[in-house]
mmCIF file of C-alpha atoms in Angstrom:
data_model
loop_
_atom_site.group_PDB
_atom_site.id
_atom_site.type_symbol
_atom_site.label_atom_id
_atom_site.label_comp_id
_atom_site.label_asym_id
_atom_site.label_seq_id
_atom_site.Cartn_x
_atom_site.Cartn_y
_atom_site.Cartn_z
ATOM 1 C CA MET A 34 -22.613 3.528 -16.372
ATOM 2 C CA VAL A 35 -19.435 2.320 -18.074
ATOM 3 C CA PRO A 36 -18.155 -1.086 -19.206
ATOM 4 C CA PHE A 37 -15.579 -2.439 -16.740
ATOM 5 C CA ALA A 38 -14.152 -5.976 -16.586
ATOM 6 C CA GLY A 39 -17.168 -7.412 -18.417
ATOM 7 C CA TYR A 40 -19.648 -5.601 -16.177
ATOM 8 C CA SER A 41 -21.667 -2.429 -16.525
ATOM 9 C CA MET A 42 -20.461 -0.302 -13.627
ATOM 10 C CA PRO A 43 -21.445 3.094 -12.163
ATOM 11 C CA LEU A 44 -18.762 5.720 -12.845
ATOM 12 C CA SER A 45 -20.778 8.235 -10.808
ATOM 13 C CA TYR A 46 -24.284 8.630 -9.361
ATOM 14 C CA GLY A 47 -26.761 11.377 -10.304
ATOM 15 C CA ASP A 48 -25.240 14.818 -10.600
ATOM 16 C CA VAL A 49 -22.516 14.175 -7.981
ATOM 17 C CA GLY A 50 -19.233 14.506 -9.877
ATOM 18 C CA GLN A 51 -16.146 12.374 -9.314
ATOM 19 C CA VAL A 52 -14.258 15.034 -7.333
ATOM 20 C CA ALA A 53 -17.255 15.844 -5.079
ATOM 21 C CA SER A 54 -17.763 12.117 -4.477
ATOM 22 C CA HIS A 55 -14.045 11.715 -3.677
ATOM 23 C CA HIS A 56 -14.156 14.529 -1.091
ATOM 24 C CA TYR A 57 -17.342 13.097 0.434
ATOM 25 C CA VAL A 58 -15.658 9.728 1.069
ATOM 26 C CA ARG A 59 -12.563 11.462 2.520
ATOM 27 C CA THR A 60 -14.657 13.569 4.936
ATOM 28 C CA LYS A 61 -17.913 11.635 5.512
ATOM 29 C CA VAL A 62 -18.985 8.220 4.176
ATOM 30 C CA GLY A 63 -19.607 6.657 0.765
ATOM 31 C CA LEU A 64 -20.893 3.281 -0.391
ATOM 32 C CA PHE A 65 -19.333 1.456 -3.356
ATOM 33 C CA ASP A 66 -20.914 -1.478 -5.168
ATOM 34 C CA VAL A 67 -18.000 -3.853 -5.749
ATOM 35 C CA GLY A 68 -20.097 -6.947 -6.420
ATOM 36 C CA HIS A 69 -18.155 -7.513 -9.654
ATOM 37 C CA MET A 70 -15.218 -8.807 -7.575
ATOM 38 C CA VAL A 71 -14.895 -12.607 -7.443
ATOM 39 C CA GLN A 72 -15.525 -14.086 -3.991
ATOM 40 C CA SER A 73 -14.397 -17.658 -3.262
ATOM 41 C CA ASN A 74 -14.083 -20.145 -0.436
ATOM 42 C CA PHE A 75 -11.268 -22.699 -0.233
ATOM 43 C CA ARG A 76 -11.752 -25.555 2.201
ATOM 44 C CA GLY A 77 -9.969 -28.798 3.029
ATOM 45 C CA LYS A 78 -7.386 -30.300 5.319
ATOM 46 C CA THR A 79 -4.531 -29.066 3.114
ATOM 47 C CA ALA A 80 -6.095 -25.711 2.115
ATOM 48 C CA THR A 81 -3.377 -23.722 3.928
ATOM 49 C CA GLU A 82 -0.555 -25.590 2.173
ATOM 50 C CA PHE A 83 -2.337 -25.292 -1.181
ATOM 51 C CA LEU A 84 -2.747 -21.501 -0.913
ATOM 52 C CA GLU A 85 0.842 -21.188 0.336
ATOM 53 C CA TRP A 86 1.910 -22.896 -2.896
ATOM 54 C CA LEU A 87 -0.096 -20.421 -5.010
ATOM 55 C CA THR A 88 1.004 -17.334 -3.036
ATOM 56 C CA PRO A 89 4.148 -16.227 -1.160
ATOM 57 C CA SER A 90 2.204 -15.292 2.002
ATOM 58 C CA SER A 91 2.482 -16.915 5.440
ATOM 59 C CA LEU A 92 -1.080 -18.163 5.816
ATOM 60 C CA SER A 93 -0.281 -20.791 8.459
ATOM 61 C CA SER A 94 0.600 -18.019 10.942
ATOM 62 C CA LEU A 95 -2.475 -15.911 10.084
ATOM 63 C CA LYS A 96 -4.943 -15.760 12.981
ATOM 64 C CA PRO A 97 -8.582 -16.812 12.401
ATOM 65 C CA TYR A 98 -10.663 -13.982 10.912
ATOM 66 C CA SER A 99 -7.541 -12.052 9.893
ATOM 67 C CA SER A 100 -6.750 -10.987 6.325
ATOM 68 C CA THR A 101 -3.688 -10.309 4.239
ATOM 69 C CA LEU A 102 -3.125 -8.769 0.836
ATOM 70 C CA SER A 103 -1.428 -11.369 -1.333
ATOM 71 C CA VAL A 104 -0.557 -12.178 -4.951
ATOM 72 C CA LEU A 105 -1.091 -15.198 -7.175
ATOM 73 C CA LEU A 106 2.188 -15.847 -8.985
ATOM 74 C CA ASN A 107 3.048 -17.591 -12.248
ATOM 75 C CA ASP A 108 6.146 -19.738 -12.820
ATOM 76 C CA LYS A 109 8.238 -16.642 -13.620
ATOM 77 C CA GLY A 110 7.205 -14.830 -10.425
ATOM 78 C CA GLY A 111 4.827 -12.557 -12.378
ATOM 79 C CA ILE A 112 1.580 -11.447 -10.747
ATOM 80 C CA ILE A 113 -1.488 -13.265 -12.130
ATOM 81 C CA ASP A 114 -3.655 -11.229 -9.749
ATOM 82 C CA ASP A 115 -3.595 -9.460 -6.420
ATOM 83 C CA THR A 116 -5.998 -10.781 -3.821
ATOM 84 C CA ILE A 117 -7.217 -10.440 -0.244
ATOM 85 C CA ILE A 118 -7.089 -13.730 1.673
ATOM 86 C CA THR A 119 -9.015 -14.106 4.933
ATOM 87 C CA LYS A 120 -8.523 -17.143 7.159
ATOM 88 C CA HIS A 121 -11.795 -18.283 8.715
ATOM 89 C CA ALA A 122 -10.586 -21.501 10.311
ATOM 90 C CA GLN A 123 -7.488 -23.682 10.150
ATOM 91 C CA ASP A 124 -8.661 -25.224 6.881
ATOM 92 C CA ALA A 125 -11.043 -22.578 5.475
ATOM 93 C CA PHE A 126 -10.225 -19.379 3.593
ATOM 94 C CA TYR A 127 -12.301 -16.613 1.997
ATOM 95 C CA VAL A 128 -10.542 -15.157 -1.047
ATOM 96 C CA VAL A 129 -11.449 -12.057 -3.090
ATOM 97 C CA THR A 130 -9.951 -11.612 -6.575
ATOM 98 C CA ASN A 131 -10.420 -9.098 -9.403
ATOM 99 C CA ALA A 132 -13.286 -9.188 -11.891
ATOM 100 C CA GLY A 133 -10.968 -8.324 -14.781
ATOM 101 C CA ARG A 134 -8.954 -11.485 -14.059
ATOM 102 C CA ARG A 135 -11.916 -13.777 -13.435
ATOM 103 C CA ASP A 136 -11.286 -16.176 -16.348
ATOM 104 C CA GLU A 137 -7.520 -16.341 -15.796
ATOM 105 C CA ASP A 138 -7.834 -16.803 -12.023
ATOM 106 C CA LEU A 139 -10.567 -19.457 -12.124
ATOM 107 C CA SER A 140 -8.730 -21.404 -14.812
ATOM 108 C CA TRP A 141 -5.474 -21.198 -12.774
ATOM 109 C CA PHE A 142 -7.279 -22.349 -9.600
ATOM 110 C CA ALA A 143 -8.887 -25.284 -11.467
ATOM 111 C CA GLN A 144 -5.585 -26.343 -13.039
ATOM 112 C CA LYS A 145 -3.633 -26.126 -9.778
ATOM 113 C CA LEU A 146 -6.382 -27.850 -7.742
ATOM 114 C CA GLU A 147 -6.306 -30.754 -10.197
ATOM 115 C CA GLU A 148 -2.504 -30.997 -9.824
ATOM 116 C CA TRP A 149 -2.725 -30.741 -6.026
ATOM 117 C CA ASN A 150 -5.618 -33.117 -5.402
ATOM 118 C CA SER A 151 -4.309 -35.813 -7.757
ATOM 119 C CA GLY A 152 -0.729 -35.609 -6.456
ATOM 120 C CA ASP A 153 1.086 -36.507 -3.256
ATOM 121 C CA ARG A 154 0.399 -33.189 -1.578
ATOM 122 C CA GLY A 155 -3.356 -33.581 -1.737
ATOM 123 C CA LYS A 156 -3.418 -37.099 -0.360
ATOM 124 C CA ASP A 157 -3.699 -35.773 3.211
ATOM 125 C CA GLY A 158 -7.021 -34.247 2.220
ATOM 126 C CA PRO A 159 -8.342 -32.717 -1.014
ATOM 127 C CA VAL A 160 -9.017 -28.982 -1.315
ATOM 128 C CA GLU A 161 -12.408 -27.730 -2.529
ATOM 129 C CA HIS A 162 -12.992 -24.398 -4.270
ATOM 130 C CA GLU A 163 -16.419 -22.747 -4.146
ATOM 131 C CA VAL A 164 -17.106 -19.557 -6.135
ATOM 132 C CA LEU A 165 -19.763 -17.417 -4.440
ATOM 133 C CA GLU A 166 -21.653 -16.712 -7.669
ATOM 134 C CA GLY A 167 -23.983 -13.734 -7.639
ATOM 135 C CA TRP A 168 -22.982 -12.600 -4.146
ATOM 136 C CA GLY A 169 -22.898 -8.881 -3.468
ATOM 137 C CA LEU A 170 -19.931 -6.996 -2.057
ATOM 138 C CA LEU A 171 -20.454 -3.515 -0.658
ATOM 139 C CA ALA A 172 -17.680 -1.192 0.527
ATOM 140 C CA LEU A 173 -18.721 1.367 3.150
ATOM 141 C CA GLN A 174 -15.798 3.815 3.309
ATOM 142 C CA GLY A 175 -14.971 7.048 5.092
ATOM 143 C CA PRO A 176 -14.437 8.537 8.569
ATOM 144 C CA GLU A 177 -18.160 8.251 9.382
ATOM 145 C CA ALA A 178 -18.468 4.619 8.179
ATOM 146 C CA ALA A 179 -18.066 3.072 11.646
ATOM 147 C CA SER A 180 -20.563 5.337 13.401
ATOM 148 C CA TYR A 181 -23.152 4.713 10.661
ATOM 149 C CA LEU A 182 -22.703 0.927 10.715
ATOM 150 C CA GLN A 183 -22.633 0.872 14.527
ATOM 151 C CA GLY A 184 -26.163 2.290 14.471
ATOM 152 C CA LEU A 185 -27.336 -0.856 12.635
ATOM 153 C CA THR A 186 -25.728 -3.514 14.845
ATOM 154 C CA SER A 187 -25.338 -4.614 18.481
ATOM 155 C CA PHE A 188 -21.824 -5.897 17.640
ATOM 156 C CA ASP A 189 -19.096 -3.625 19.060
ATOM 157 C CA LEU A 190 -17.257 -2.532 15.912
ATOM 158 C CA ARG A 191 -14.333 -1.181 17.974
ATOM 159 C CA GLN A 192 -13.252 -4.825 18.363
ATOM 160 C CA LEU A 193 -12.952 -5.115 14.596
ATOM 161 C CA THR A 194 -9.554 -3.620 13.759
ATOM 162 C CA PHE A 195 -8.058 -3.059 10.295
ATOM 163 C CA GLY A 196 -7.415 -6.376 8.529
ATOM 164 C CA THR A 197 -9.843 -8.423 10.633
ATOM 165 C CA SER A 198 -13.377 -9.629 9.956
ATOM 166 C CA ALA A 199 -16.414 -11.158 11.672
ATOM 167 C CA PHE A 200 -19.947 -12.297 10.976
ATOM 168 C CA VAL A 201 -21.972 -9.322 12.166
ATOM 169 C CA PRO A 202 -25.758 -9.045 12.762
ATOM 170 C CA ILE A 203 -26.987 -6.028 10.770
ATOM 171 C CA GLU A 204 -30.712 -5.289 11.093
ATOM 172 C CA GLY A 205 -31.667 -8.967 10.950
ATOM 173 C CA PHE A 206 -29.028 -9.985 8.389
ATOM 174 C CA ASN A 207 -25.949 -11.988 9.426
ATOM 175 C CA LEU A 208 -23.163 -10.721 7.157
ATOM 176 C CA HIS A 209 -19.414 -11.168 6.707
ATOM 177 C CA VAL A 210 -17.875 -7.779 7.505
ATOM 178 C CA ALA A 211 -14.161 -7.134 6.899
ATOM 179 C CA ARG A 212 -12.561 -3.934 8.157
ATOM 180 C CA GLY A 213 -10.519 -2.439 5.345
ATOM 181 C CA GLY A 214 -11.042 -1.214 1.818
ATOM 182 C CA TYR A 215 -9.396 0.414 -1.140
ATOM 183 C CA THR A 216 -9.584 4.113 -0.276
ATOM 184 C CA GLY A 217 -7.102 4.779 2.541
ATOM 185 C CA GLU A 218 -10.021 5.566 4.862
ATOM 186 C CA ASP A 219 -11.540 3.538 7.669
ATOM 187 C CA GLY A 220 -14.299 1.323 6.345
ATOM 188 C CA PHE A 221 -15.817 -2.077 5.799
ATOM 189 C CA GLU A 222 -16.285 -4.551 2.967
ATOM 190 C CA ILE A 223 -19.532 -6.432 3.441
ATOM 191 C CA SER A 224 -20.276 -9.696 1.638
ATOM 192 C CA VAL A 225 -23.973 -10.324 1.006
ATOM 193 C CA PRO A 226 -25.885 -13.408 -0.260
ATOM 194 C CA PRO A 227 -27.596 -12.825 -3.656
ATOM 195 C CA SER A 228 -31.166 -12.712 -2.281
ATOM 196 C CA GLN A 229 -30.273 -9.977 0.246
ATOM 197 C CA THR A 230 -27.944 -7.713 -1.744
ATOM 198 C CA VAL A 231 -30.462 -5.085 -2.893
ATOM 199 C CA GLU A 232 -32.061 -4.799 0.540
ATOM 200 C CA VAL A 233 -28.705 -4.480 2.320
ATOM 201 C CA ALA A 234 -27.496 -1.917 -0.252
ATOM 202 C CA GLN A 235 -30.631 0.157 0.387
ATOM 203 C CA LEU A 236 -30.077 -0.118 4.141
ATOM 204 C CA LEU A 237 -26.451 1.005 3.854
ATOM 205 C CA SER A 238 -27.095 3.904 1.470
ATOM 206 C CA ARG A 239 -29.385 6.019 3.630
ATOM 207 C CA PRO A 240 -28.231 9.575 4.493
ATOM 208 C CA PRO A 241 -25.575 10.590 5.425
ATOM 209 C CA VAL A 242 -24.163 7.781 3.231
ATOM 210 C CA GLN A 243 -23.710 8.776 -0.406
ATOM 211 C CA LEU A 244 -23.357 6.274 -3.258
ATOM 212 C CA ALA A 245 -19.902 6.501 -4.860
ATOM 213 C CA GLY A 246 -18.778 5.222 -8.267
ATOM 214 C CA LEU A 247 -15.658 3.913 -9.998
ATOM 215 C CA GLY A 248 -14.327 7.397 -10.745
ATOM 216 C CA ALA A 249 -13.929 8.308 -7.065
ATOM 217 C CA ARG A 250 -12.681 4.800 -6.265
ATOM 218 C CA ASP A 251 -9.778 5.217 -8.683
ATOM 219 C CA SER A 252 -8.631 8.609 -7.372
ATOM 220 C CA LEU A 253 -9.008 7.502 -3.723
ATOM 221 C CA ARG A 254 -6.947 4.323 -4.230
ATOM 222 C CA LEU A 255 -4.187 6.164 -6.104
ATOM 223 C CA GLU A 256 -3.838 8.766 -3.326
ATOM 224 C CA ALA A 257 -3.560 5.798 -0.920
ATOM 225 C CA GLY A 258 -0.750 4.324 -3.091
ATOM 226 C CA MET A 259 -2.714 1.182 -3.975
ATOM 227 C CA CYS A 260 -2.216 -0.772 -7.199
ATOM 228 C CA LEU A 261 -4.861 -1.411 -9.853
ATOM 229 C CA TYR A 262 -4.422 -4.698 -11.712
ATOM 230 C CA GLY A 263 -3.974 -4.098 -15.446
ATOM 231 C CA ASN A 264 -2.468 -0.655 -14.786
ATOM 232 C CA ASP A 265 0.154 -1.098 -12.077
ATOM 233 C CA LEU A 266 0.386 -4.896 -11.955
ATOM 234 C CA ASP A 267 0.481 -7.586 -14.633
ATOM 235 C CA GLU A 268 1.936 -11.018 -15.398
ATOM 236 C CA THR A 269 5.352 -9.536 -16.257
ATOM 237 C CA THR A 270 5.622 -7.730 -12.901
ATOM 238 C CA THR A 271 6.975 -9.427 -9.784
ATOM 239 C CA PRO A 272 5.973 -8.496 -6.216
ATOM 240 C CA VAL A 273 9.541 -7.255 -5.600
ATOM 241 C CA GLU A 274 9.370 -4.830 -8.549
ATOM 242 C CA ALA A 275 5.879 -3.762 -7.452
ATOM 243 C CA GLY A 276 7.048 -2.844 -3.934
ATOM 244 C CA LEU A 277 4.921 -5.661 -2.499
ATOM 245 C CA SER A 278 7.738 -7.653 -0.898
ATOM 246 C CA TRP A 279 5.965 -7.156 2.455
ATOM 247 C CA VAL A 280 3.278 -9.666 1.384
ATOM 248 C CA ILE A 281 6.003 -12.352 1.291
ATOM 249 C CA GLY A 282 6.177 -14.104 4.677
ATOM 250 C CA LYS A 283 9.479 -14.050 6.575
ATOM 251 C CA GLU A 284 9.970 -17.819 6.472
ATOM 252 C CA ARG A 285 8.821 -17.888 2.832
ATOM 253 C CA LYS A 286 11.688 -15.520 1.991
ATOM 254 C CA GLU A 287 14.046 -18.132 3.413
ATOM 255 C CA ASN A 288 12.387 -21.396 2.384
ATOM 256 C CA GLY A 289 10.419 -20.521 -0.767
ATOM 257 C CA GLY A 290 8.062 -23.346 -1.641
ATOM 258 C CA PHE A 291 5.685 -21.189 -3.696
ATOM 259 C CA ILE A 292 5.197 -20.996 -7.457
ATOM 260 C CA GLY A 293 7.707 -18.529 -8.966
ATOM 261 C CA ALA A 294 9.888 -18.591 -5.801
ATOM 262 C CA GLU A 295 13.186 -18.974 -7.622
ATOM 263 C CA ILE A 296 12.908 -15.633 -9.454
ATOM 264 C CA VAL A 297 11.280 -13.773 -6.556
ATOM 265 C CA LEU A 298 13.921 -14.877 -4.022
ATOM 266 C CA LYS A 299 16.719 -13.999 -6.469
ATOM 267 C CA GLN A 300 15.280 -10.484 -6.855
ATOM 268 C CA LEU A 301 14.937 -10.116 -3.083
ATOM 269 C CA LYS A 302 18.626 -10.967 -2.746
ATOM 270 C CA GLU A 303 20.058 -9.063 -5.723
ATOM 271 C CA GLY A 304 17.417 -6.360 -6.249
ATOM 272 C CA PRO A 305 15.085 -5.990 -9.259
ATOM 273 C CA SER A 306 15.955 -4.093 -12.429
ATOM 274 C CA ARG A 307 12.972 -1.736 -12.011
ATOM 275 C CA ARG A 308 10.776 -0.554 -9.159
ATOM 276 C CA ARG A 309 7.340 0.945 -8.622
ATOM 277 C CA VAL A 310 7.543 4.587 -7.538
ATOM 278 C CA GLY A 311 5.323 7.558 -6.775
ATOM 279 C CA LEU A 312 5.677 10.855 -8.631
ATOM 280 C CA ILE A 313 4.497 14.452 -8.237
ATOM 281 C CA VAL A 314 4.295 15.948 -11.739
ATOM 282 C CA GLU A 315 4.458 19.692 -12.390
ATOM 283 C CA GLY A 316 1.959 21.516 -14.605
ATOM 284 C CA VAL A 317 -0.394 18.891 -15.993
ATOM 285 C CA PRO A 318 -1.291 15.331 -14.897
ATOM 286 C CA ALA A 319 0.619 12.405 -16.427
ATOM 287 C CA ARG A 320 -1.659 9.526 -17.403
ATOM 288 C CA GLN A 321 -1.071 5.816 -17.936
ATOM 289 C CA GLY A 322 1.561 5.232 -20.640
ATOM 290 C CA ALA A 323 3.413 8.537 -20.184
ATOM 291 C CA LYS A 324 7.155 7.957 -20.514
ATOM 292 C CA ILE A 325 9.583 8.799 -17.707
ATOM 293 C CA TYR A 326 12.955 10.253 -18.777
ATOM 294 C CA THR A 327 16.205 11.471 -17.244
ATOM 295 C CA PRO A 328 15.827 14.991 -15.735
ATOM 296 C CA LEU A 329 15.336 18.144 -17.787
ATOM 297 C CA GLY A 330 18.686 19.532 -18.908
ATOM 298 C CA HIS A 331 20.324 16.095 -18.722
ATOM 299 C CA GLU A 332 22.970 15.708 -21.439
ATOM 300 C CA GLU A 333 21.379 12.677 -23.032
ATOM 301 C CA GLN A 334 17.610 12.246 -22.639
ATOM 302 C CA GLN A 335 17.008 8.549 -22.063
ATOM 303 C CA GLN A 336 13.854 6.736 -21.064
ATOM 304 C CA LEU A 337 13.906 5.370 -17.523
ATOM 305 C CA GLY A 338 10.397 4.010 -17.194
ATOM 306 C CA VAL A 339 6.685 4.541 -17.675
ATOM 307 C CA VAL A 340 3.685 5.905 -15.749
ATOM 308 C CA THR A 341 1.031 3.279 -14.977
ATOM 309 C CA SER A 342 -1.573 5.451 -13.173
ATOM 310 C CA GLY A 343 -1.911 9.231 -12.867
ATOM 311 C CA ILE A 344 -4.473 11.855 -11.808
ATOM 312 C CA PRO A 345 -4.835 15.368 -10.449
ATOM 313 C CA SER A 346 -5.212 14.527 -6.718
ATOM 314 C CA PRO A 347 -8.459 16.048 -5.390
ATOM 315 C CA THR A 348 -7.216 15.919 -1.771
ATOM 316 C CA LEU A 349 -3.674 17.210 -2.286
ATOM 317 C CA GLY A 350 -4.236 19.604 -5.186
ATOM 318 C CA LYS A 351 -1.171 18.161 -6.979
ATOM 319 C CA ASN A 352 -0.684 15.887 -9.983
ATOM 320 C CA ILE A 353 0.212 12.460 -8.633
ATOM 321 C CA ALA A 354 1.293 9.378 -10.550
ATOM 322 C CA MET A 355 2.599 5.873 -10.057
ATOM 323 C CA GLY A 356 4.930 4.062 -12.395
ATOM 324 C CA TYR A 357 8.006 1.900 -12.852
ATOM 325 C CA ILE A 358 11.546 3.228 -13.108
ATOM 326 C CA GLN A 359 15.015 1.733 -13.541
ATOM 327 C CA SER A 360 16.646 0.753 -10.246
ATOM 328 C CA GLY A 361 19.170 3.385 -9.217
ATOM 329 C CA TRP A 362 16.770 6.163 -10.177
ATOM 330 C CA HIS A 363 14.121 5.091 -7.668
ATOM 331 C CA LYS A 364 15.189 7.017 -4.539
ATOM 332 C CA LYS A 365 12.753 9.561 -3.084
ATOM 333 C CA GLY A 366 13.488 13.165 -4.014
ATOM 334 C CA THR A 367 15.043 12.174 -7.366
ATOM 335 C CA GLU A 368 14.118 14.568 -10.179
ATOM 336 C CA VAL A 369 13.038 13.130 -13.524
ATOM 337 C CA ALA A 370 11.083 14.320 -16.564
ATOM 338 C CA VAL A 371 7.719 12.937 -17.715
ATOM 339 C CA GLU A 372 6.442 13.331 -21.270
ATOM 340 C CA VAL A 373 2.914 14.765 -21.263
ATOM 341 C CA ARG A 374 1.319 15.928 -24.526
ATOM 342 C CA LYS A 375 4.690 15.742 -26.304
ATOM 343 C CA GLN A 376 6.296 18.042 -23.756
ATOM 344 C CA LEU A 377 8.716 17.072 -20.986
ATOM 345 C CA ARG A 378 7.553 18.090 -17.501
ATOM 346 C CA LYS A 379 9.536 18.069 -14.272
ATOM 347 C CA ALA A 380 8.548 15.356 -11.795
ATOM 348 C CA VAL A 381 9.882 14.390 -8.363
ATOM 349 C CA LEU A 382 9.881 10.878 -6.918
ATOM 350 C CA THR A 383 7.704 10.895 -3.812
ATOM 351 C CA PRO A 384 7.097 8.160 -1.209
ATOM 352 C CA MET A 385 3.688 6.467 -1.273
ATOM 353 C CA PRO A 386 1.038 6.584 0.002
ATOM 354 C CA PHE A 387 0.619 10.198 -1.101
ATOM 355 C CA TYR A 388 -2.185 10.518 1.457
ATOM 356 C CA LYS A 389 -1.756 9.220 5.023
ATOM 357 C CA PRO A 390 -4.291 6.393 5.567
ATOM 358 C CA ASN A 391 -6.832 6.572 8.425
ATOM 359 C CA TYR A 392 -7.258 2.890 9.223
ATOM 360 C CA TRP A 393 -8.798 1.824 12.542
ATOM 361 C CA ARG A 394 -6.122 -0.072 14.451
ATOM 362 C CA GLY A 395 -7.836 0.043 17.844
#
């Protein structure tokens, strides 16, 4: 167990090491306890407009029981948090945010709700925010996840494609099941009421399912090219710099209307000064904080950026990393140098994801 975002979290289970656990999720099926994440409901006649003010996503065009990755932005276009938003009905949304940003997010929601509900925009109907305190969240991930879960339900899981969700009967429980996850594999995130969490976790962790901890979760998400808040994203990083421009809706790119729009739209038009990139590093792995320089043998060694996440990839057998680099140096195939243990190592900019995802798209 390790401290993480104010919680005590399992890094690994029993004598199954991080790499073995990683491989098991890639080839079979693992279960992650992600109940530390903050689950919320937003409801009200103007809930869509409210969340479209807080994020740059097109939520009005989202179909019921469909999800999108999004970002909460501050006035400067910086990312307060990344989030998954699921539309349940025209005026009801289920939102999952990060545990490490709980205080900042909840305070931001409260402040903005007060502004919204007391102003002109909320007069058509106030928005309510409910935090699902104590609810469990379990992520069943891996190529065998669907066949295992299908054995526990009469619901045809083939109908549930990546990025959609449904309330699914599972052995007498009626649970919110979203197809997706944070590993690059097919899988499901299952929200569970507090009184049922232990029982459902026991049900979902029978063989062949193996419990998986934070260690494997980190290496799986980095291979899949996914950001970790606090490492790869923060309040000084915009979605354009982070390579997340795709979360910005087409009409939002034209009309704005969201907090931080001025800076974000300017960057979309003119390009940002730095960009998130993937790297393959020779020799030894580069970790968070490692500096990225001009290539080895370059006349004048100057710093171009910094690594934000890095590991030896268990699946690929290479040292992979993610970081930010000056625009102009961000093209794939570009050679740079990364400082690891006071020595410059050759690195090559590589497109992400490093590992091709296996999502179920029907």
